[in-house]
PDB file of C-alpha atoms and ligand atoms in Angstrom:
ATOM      1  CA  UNK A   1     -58.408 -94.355  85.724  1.00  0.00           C
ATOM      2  CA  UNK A   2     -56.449 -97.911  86.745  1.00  0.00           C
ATOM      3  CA  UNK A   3     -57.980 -99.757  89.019  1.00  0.00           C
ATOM      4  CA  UNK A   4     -56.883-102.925  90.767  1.00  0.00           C
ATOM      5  CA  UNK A   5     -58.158-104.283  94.219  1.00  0.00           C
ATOM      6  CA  UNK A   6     -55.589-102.379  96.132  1.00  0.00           C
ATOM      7  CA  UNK A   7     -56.428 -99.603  94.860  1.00  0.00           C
ATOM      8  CA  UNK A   8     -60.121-100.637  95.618  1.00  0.00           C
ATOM      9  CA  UNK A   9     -59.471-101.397  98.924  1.00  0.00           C
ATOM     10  CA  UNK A  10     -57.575 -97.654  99.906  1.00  0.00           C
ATOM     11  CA  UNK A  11     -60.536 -95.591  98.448  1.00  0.00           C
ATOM     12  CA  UNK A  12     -63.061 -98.461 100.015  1.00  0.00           C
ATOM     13  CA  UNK A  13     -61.547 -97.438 103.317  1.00  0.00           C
ATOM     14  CA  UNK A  14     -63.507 -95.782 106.002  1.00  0.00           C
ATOM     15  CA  UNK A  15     -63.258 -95.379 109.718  1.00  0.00           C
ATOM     16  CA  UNK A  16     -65.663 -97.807 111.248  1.00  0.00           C
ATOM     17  CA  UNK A  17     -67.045 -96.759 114.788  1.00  0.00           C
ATOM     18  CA  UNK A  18     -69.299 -99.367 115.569  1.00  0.00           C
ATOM     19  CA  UNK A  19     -68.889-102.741 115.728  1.00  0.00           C
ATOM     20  CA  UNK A  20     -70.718-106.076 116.540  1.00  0.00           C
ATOM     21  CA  UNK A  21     -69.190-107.654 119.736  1.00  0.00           C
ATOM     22  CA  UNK A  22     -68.201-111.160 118.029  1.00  0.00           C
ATOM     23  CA  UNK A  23     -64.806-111.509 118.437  1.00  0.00           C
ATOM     24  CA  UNK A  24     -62.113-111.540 115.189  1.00  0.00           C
ATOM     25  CA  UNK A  25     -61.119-114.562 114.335  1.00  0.00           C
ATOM     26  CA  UNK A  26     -57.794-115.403 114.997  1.00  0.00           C
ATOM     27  CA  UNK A  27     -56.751-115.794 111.604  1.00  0.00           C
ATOM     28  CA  UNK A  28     -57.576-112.447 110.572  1.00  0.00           C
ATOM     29  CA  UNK A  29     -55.984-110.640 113.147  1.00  0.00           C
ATOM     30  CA  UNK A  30     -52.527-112.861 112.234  1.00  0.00           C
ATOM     31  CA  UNK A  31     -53.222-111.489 108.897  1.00  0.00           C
ATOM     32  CA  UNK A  32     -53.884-107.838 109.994  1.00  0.00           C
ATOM     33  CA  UNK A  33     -50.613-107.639 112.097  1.00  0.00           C
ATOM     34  CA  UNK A  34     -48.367-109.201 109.557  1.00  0.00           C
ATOM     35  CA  UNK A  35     -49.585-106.138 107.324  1.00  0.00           C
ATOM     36  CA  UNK A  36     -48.429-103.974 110.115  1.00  0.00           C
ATOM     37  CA  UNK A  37     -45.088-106.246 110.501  1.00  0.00           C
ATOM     38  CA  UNK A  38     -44.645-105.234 107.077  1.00  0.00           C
ATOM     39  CA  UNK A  39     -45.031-101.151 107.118  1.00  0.00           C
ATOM     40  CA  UNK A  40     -41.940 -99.104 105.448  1.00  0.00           C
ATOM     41  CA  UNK A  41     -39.929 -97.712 107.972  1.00  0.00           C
ATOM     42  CA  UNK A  42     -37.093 -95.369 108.579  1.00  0.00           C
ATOM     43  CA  UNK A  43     -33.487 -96.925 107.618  1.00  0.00           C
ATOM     44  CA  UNK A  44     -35.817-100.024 107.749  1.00  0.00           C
ATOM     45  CA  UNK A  45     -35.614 -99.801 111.702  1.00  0.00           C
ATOM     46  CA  UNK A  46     -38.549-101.764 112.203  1.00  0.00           C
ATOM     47  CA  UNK A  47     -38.961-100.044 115.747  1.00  0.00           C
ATOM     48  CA  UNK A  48     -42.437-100.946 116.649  1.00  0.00           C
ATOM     49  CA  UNK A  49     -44.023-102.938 119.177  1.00  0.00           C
ATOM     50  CA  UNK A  50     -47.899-104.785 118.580  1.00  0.00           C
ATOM     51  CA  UNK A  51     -49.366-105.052 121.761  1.00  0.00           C
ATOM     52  CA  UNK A  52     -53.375-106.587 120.742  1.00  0.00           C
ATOM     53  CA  UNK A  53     -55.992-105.959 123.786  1.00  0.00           C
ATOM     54  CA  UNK A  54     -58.589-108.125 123.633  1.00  0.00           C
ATOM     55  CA  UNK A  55     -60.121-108.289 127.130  1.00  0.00           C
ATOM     56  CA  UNK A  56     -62.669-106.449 127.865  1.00  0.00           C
ATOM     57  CA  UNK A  57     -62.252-105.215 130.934  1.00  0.00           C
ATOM     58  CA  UNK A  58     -58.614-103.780 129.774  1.00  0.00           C
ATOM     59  CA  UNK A  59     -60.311-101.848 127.009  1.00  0.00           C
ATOM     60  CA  UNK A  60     -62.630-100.506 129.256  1.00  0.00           C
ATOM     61  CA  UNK A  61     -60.235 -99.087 132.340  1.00  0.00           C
ATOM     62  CA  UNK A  62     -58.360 -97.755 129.043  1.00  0.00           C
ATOM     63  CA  UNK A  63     -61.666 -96.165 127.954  1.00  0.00           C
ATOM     64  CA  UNK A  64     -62.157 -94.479 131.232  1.00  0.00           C
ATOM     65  CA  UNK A  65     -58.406 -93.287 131.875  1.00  0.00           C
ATOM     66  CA  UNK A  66     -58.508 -91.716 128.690  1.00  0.00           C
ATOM     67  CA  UNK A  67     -61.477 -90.094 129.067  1.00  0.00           C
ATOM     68  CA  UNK A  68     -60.954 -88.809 132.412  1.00  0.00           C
ATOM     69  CA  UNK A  69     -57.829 -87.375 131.078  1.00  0.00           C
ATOM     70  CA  UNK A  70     -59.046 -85.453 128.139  1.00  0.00           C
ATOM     71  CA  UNK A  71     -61.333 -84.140 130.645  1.00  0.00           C
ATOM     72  CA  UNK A  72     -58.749 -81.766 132.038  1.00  0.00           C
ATOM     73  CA  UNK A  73     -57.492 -80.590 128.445  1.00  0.00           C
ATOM     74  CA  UNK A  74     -57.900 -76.981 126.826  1.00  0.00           C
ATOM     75  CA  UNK A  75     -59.460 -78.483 123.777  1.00  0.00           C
ATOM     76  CA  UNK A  76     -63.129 -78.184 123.790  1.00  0.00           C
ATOM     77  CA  UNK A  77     -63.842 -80.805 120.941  1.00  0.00           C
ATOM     78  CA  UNK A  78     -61.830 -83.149 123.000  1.00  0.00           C
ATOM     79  CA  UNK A  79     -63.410 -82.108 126.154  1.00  0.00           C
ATOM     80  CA  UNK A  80     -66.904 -82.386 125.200  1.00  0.00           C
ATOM     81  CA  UNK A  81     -66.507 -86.108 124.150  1.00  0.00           C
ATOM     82  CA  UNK A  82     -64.547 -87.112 127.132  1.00  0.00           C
ATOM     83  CA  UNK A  83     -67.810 -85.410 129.005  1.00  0.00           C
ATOM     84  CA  UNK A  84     -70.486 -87.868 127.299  1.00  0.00           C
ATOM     85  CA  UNK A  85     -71.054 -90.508 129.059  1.00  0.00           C
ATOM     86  CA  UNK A  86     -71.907 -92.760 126.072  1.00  0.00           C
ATOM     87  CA  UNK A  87     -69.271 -92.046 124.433  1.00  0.00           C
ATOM     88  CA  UNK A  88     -66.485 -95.456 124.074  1.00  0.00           C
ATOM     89  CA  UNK A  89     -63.651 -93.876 122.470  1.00  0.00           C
ATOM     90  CA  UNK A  90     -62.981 -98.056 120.888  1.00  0.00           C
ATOM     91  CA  UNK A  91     -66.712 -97.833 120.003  1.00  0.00           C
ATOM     92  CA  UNK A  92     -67.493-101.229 121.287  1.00  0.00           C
ATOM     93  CA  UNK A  93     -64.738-103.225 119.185  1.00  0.00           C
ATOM     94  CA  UNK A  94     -63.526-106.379 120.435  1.00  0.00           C
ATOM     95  CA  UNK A  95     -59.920-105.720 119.303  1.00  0.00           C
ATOM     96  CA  UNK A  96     -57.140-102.953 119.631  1.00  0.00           C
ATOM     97  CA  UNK A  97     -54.373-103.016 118.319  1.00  0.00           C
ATOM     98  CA  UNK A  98     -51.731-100.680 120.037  1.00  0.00           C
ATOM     99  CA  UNK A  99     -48.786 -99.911 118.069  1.00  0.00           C
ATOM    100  CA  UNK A 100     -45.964 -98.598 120.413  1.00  0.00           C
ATOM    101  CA  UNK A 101     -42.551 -97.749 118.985  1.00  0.00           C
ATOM    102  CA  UNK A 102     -39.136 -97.038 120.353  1.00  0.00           C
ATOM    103  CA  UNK A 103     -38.726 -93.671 121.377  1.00  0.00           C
ATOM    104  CA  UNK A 104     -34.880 -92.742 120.574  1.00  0.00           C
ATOM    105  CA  UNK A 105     -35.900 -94.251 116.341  1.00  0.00           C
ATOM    106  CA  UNK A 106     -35.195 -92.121 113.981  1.00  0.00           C
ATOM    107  CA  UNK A 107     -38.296 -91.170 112.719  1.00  0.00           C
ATOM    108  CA  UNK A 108     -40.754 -93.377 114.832  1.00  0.00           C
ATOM    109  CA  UNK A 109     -43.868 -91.211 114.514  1.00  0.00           C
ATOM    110  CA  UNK A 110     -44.046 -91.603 111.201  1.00  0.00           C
ATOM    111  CA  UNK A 111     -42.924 -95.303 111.221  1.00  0.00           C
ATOM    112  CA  UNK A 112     -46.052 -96.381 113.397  1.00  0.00           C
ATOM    113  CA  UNK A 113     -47.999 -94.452 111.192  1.00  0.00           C
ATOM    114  CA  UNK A 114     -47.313 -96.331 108.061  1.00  0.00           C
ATOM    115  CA  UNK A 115     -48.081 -99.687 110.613  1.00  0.00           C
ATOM    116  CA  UNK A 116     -51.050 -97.893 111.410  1.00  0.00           C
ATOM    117  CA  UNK A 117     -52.227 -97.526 107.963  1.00  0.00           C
ATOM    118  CA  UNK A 118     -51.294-100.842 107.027  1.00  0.00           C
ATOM    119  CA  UNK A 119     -53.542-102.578 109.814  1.00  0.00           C
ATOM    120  CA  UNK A 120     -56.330-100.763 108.463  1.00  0.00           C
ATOM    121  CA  UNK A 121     -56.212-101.641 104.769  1.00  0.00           C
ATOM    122  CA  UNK A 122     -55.233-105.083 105.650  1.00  0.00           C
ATOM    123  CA  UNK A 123     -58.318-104.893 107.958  1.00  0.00           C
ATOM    124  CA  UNK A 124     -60.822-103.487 105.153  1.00  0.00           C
ATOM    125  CA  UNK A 125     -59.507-106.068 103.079  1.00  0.00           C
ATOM    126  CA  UNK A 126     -60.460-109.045 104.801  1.00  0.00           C
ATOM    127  CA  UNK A 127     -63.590-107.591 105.618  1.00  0.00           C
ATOM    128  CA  UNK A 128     -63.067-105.818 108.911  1.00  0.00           C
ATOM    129  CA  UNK A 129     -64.277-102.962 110.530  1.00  0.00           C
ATOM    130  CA  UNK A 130     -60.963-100.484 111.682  1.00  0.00           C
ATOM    131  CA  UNK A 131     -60.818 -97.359 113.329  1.00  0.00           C
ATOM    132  CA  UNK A 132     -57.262 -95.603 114.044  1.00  0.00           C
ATOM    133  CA  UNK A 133     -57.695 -94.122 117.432  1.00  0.00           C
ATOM    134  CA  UNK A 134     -55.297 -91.567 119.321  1.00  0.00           C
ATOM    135  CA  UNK A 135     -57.884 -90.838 122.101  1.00  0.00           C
ATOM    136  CA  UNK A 136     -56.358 -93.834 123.793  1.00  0.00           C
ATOM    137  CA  UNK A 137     -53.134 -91.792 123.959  1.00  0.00           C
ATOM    138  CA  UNK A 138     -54.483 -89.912 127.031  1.00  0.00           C
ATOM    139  CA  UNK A 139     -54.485 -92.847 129.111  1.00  0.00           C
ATOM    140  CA  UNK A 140     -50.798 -93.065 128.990  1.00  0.00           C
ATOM    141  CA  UNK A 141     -50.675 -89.191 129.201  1.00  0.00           C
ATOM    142  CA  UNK A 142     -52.579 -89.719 132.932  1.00  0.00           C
ATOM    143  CA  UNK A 143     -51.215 -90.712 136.618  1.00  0.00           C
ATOM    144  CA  UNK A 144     -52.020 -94.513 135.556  1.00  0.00           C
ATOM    145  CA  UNK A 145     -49.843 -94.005 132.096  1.00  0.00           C
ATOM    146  CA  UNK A 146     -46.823 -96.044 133.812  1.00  0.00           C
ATOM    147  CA  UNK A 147     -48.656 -98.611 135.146  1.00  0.00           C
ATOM    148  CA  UNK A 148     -50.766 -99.054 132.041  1.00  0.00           C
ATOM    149  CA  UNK A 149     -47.461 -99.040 130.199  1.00  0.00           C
ATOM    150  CA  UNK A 150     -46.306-102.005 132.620  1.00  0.00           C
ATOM    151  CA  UNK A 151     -49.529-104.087 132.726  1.00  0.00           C
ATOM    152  CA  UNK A 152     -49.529-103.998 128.452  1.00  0.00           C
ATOM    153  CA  UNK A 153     -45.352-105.021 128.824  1.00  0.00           C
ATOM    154  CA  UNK A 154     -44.426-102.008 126.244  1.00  0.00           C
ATOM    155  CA  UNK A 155     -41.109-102.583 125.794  1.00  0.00           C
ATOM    156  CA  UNK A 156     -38.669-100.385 127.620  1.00  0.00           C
ATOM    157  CA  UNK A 157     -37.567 -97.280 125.668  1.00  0.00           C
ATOM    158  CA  UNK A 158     -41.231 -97.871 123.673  1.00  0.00           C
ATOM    159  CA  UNK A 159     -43.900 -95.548 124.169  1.00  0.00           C
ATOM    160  CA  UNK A 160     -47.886 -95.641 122.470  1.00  0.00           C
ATOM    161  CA  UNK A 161     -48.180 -93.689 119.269  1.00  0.00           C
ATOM    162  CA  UNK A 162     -51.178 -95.047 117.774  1.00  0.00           C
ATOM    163  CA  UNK A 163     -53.745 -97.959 117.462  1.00  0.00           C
ATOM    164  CA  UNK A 164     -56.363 -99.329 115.371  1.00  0.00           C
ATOM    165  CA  UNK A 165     -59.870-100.576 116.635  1.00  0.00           C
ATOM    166  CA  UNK A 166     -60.632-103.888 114.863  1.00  0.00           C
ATOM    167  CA  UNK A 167     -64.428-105.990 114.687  1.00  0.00           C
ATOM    168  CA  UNK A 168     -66.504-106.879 112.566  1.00  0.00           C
ATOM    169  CA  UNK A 169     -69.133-103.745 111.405  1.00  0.00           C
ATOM    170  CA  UNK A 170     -72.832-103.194 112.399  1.00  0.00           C
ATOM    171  CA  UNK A 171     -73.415-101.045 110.166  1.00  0.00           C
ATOM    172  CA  UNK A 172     -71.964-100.613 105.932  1.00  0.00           C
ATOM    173  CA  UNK A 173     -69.592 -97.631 105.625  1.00  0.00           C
ATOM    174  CA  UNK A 174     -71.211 -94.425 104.326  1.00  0.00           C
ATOM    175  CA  UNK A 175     -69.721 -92.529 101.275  1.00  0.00           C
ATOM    176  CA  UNK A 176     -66.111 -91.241 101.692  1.00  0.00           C
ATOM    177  CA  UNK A 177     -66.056 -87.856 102.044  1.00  0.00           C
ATOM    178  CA  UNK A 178     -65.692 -85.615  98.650  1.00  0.00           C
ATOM    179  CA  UNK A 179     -61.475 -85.127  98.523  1.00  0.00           C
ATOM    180  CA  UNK A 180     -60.298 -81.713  99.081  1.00  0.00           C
ATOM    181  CA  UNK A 181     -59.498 -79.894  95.569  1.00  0.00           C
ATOM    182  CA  UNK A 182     -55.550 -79.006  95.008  1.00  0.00           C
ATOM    183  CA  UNK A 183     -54.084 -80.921  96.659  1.00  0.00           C
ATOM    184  CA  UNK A 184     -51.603 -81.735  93.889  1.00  0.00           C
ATOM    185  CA  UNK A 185     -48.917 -79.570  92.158  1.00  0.00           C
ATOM    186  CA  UNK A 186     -47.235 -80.865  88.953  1.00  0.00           C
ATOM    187  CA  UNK A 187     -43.903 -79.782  88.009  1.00  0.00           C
ATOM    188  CA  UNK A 188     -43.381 -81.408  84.591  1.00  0.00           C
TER     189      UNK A 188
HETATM  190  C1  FMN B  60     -53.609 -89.543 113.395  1.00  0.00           C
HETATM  191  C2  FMN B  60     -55.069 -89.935 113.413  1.00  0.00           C
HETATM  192  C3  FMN B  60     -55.739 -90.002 114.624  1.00  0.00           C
HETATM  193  C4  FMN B  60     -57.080 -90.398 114.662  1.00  0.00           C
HETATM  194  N1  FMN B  60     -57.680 -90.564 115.879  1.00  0.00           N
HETATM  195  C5  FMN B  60     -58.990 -90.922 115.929  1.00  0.00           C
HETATM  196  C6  FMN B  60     -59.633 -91.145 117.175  1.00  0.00           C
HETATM  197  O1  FMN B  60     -59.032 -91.054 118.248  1.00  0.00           O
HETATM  198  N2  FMN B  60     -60.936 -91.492 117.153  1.00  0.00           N
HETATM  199  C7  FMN B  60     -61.648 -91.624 115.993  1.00  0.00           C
HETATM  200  O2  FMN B  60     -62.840 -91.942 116.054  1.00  0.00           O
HETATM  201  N3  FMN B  60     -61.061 -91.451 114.789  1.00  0.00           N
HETATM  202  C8  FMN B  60     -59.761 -91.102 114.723  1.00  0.00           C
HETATM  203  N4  FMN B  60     -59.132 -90.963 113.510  1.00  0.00           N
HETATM  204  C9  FMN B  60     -59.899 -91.221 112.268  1.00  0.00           C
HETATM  205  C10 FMN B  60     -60.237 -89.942 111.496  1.00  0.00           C
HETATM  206  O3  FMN B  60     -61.232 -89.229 112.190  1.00  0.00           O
HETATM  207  C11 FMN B  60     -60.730 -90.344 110.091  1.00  0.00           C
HETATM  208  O4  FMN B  60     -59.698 -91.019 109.421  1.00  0.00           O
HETATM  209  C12 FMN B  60     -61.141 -89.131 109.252  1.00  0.00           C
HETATM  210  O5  FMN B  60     -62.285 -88.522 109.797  1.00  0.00           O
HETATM  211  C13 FMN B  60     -61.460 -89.516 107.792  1.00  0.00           C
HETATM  212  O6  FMN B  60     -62.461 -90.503 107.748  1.00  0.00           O
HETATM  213  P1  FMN B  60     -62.205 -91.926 107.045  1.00  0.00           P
HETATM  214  O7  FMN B  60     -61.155 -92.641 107.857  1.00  0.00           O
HETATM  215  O8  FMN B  60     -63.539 -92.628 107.091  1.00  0.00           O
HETATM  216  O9  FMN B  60     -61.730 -91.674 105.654  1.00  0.00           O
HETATM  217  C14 FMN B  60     -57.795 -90.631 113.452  1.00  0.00           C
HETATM  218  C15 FMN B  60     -57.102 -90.555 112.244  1.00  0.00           C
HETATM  219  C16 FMN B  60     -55.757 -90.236 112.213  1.00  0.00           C
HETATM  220  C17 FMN B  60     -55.027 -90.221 110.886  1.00  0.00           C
END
């Protein structure tokens, strides 16, 4: 098998859900959006929008607005974690990185993912902790989704599709989970 350290650093990979509270430094999270900044996207559109969150108190009415609002869905998984009170859907990191794009793009949802993707190998290879997080979607799915939308200055026509947690890890990453046989087909 090759190996090289980006391939190292995609199967090193793991969604990190708890963090220490020490704050990234700012180099590293210049280094983690520029990987974002430099996702593939559709006819090279480039129609995302960054917005990092790194006050506290943000991240926590964002914690509770989503949660309240998955409180109300049909989806029990969804519901029951939205019901503990302990849960923090950022898990206590000091950074998130929201990645908004432009609605009327081509093929946006799939052009923040890539972003999305890239902020957390970029993160993992620096040393960071990253988890990508949707829960925070609610928020903008409740009654304060405009005005959260306003207070973060998402660009008009832009709308959240993702977002990566970012901190530095409290704990080491367990094993990745075994890889689901076929997955591949070859055609030769
Ligand atoms: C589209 C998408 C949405 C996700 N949303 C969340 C989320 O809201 N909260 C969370 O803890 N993890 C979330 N994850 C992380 C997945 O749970 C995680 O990637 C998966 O369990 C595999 O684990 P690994 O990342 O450690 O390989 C999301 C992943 C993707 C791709």
């Amino acid at each position: 098998m090759m190996a090289n350290e980006t391939l190292k650093i995609i199967k090193q990979r793991r969604s990190i859900r708890s963090f220490t509270e020490e704050q990234i430094k700012e180099e590293e999270l210049q280094a983690v959006l520029e990987a974002g900044l430099y996702a593939p996207s559709a006819g090279n559109q480039q129609a995302w929008h960054f917005t990092v969150i790194q006050s506290k108190e943000l991240l926590d009415r964002l914690n509770f607005a989503a949660k309240e609002a998955a409180k109300q869905l049909d989806n029990e998984h969804v519901r029951k974690m939205a019901n503990n009170e302990k849960f923090n859907i950022f898990y206590g990191a000091p950074t998130l990185v929201l990645v908004s794009g432009l609605e009327q793009a081509m093929l946006i949802e799939a052009d923040c993912a890539a972003a999305t993707q890239n902020l957390l190998l970029a993160a993992e290879s620096i040393g960071l902790g990253a988890c990508w997080i949707n829960f925070v979607l609610f928020a903008f799915h409740s009654p304060d989704g405009s005005a959260f939308r306003k207070e973060l200055e998402i660009p008009e026509g832009y709308k959240p599709y993702s977002s990566a947690a970012l901190g530095y890890k409290k704990a080491a990453a367990g094993r990745a989970p075994d890889r689901k046989p076929n997955a591949v087909t070859y055609i030769r």
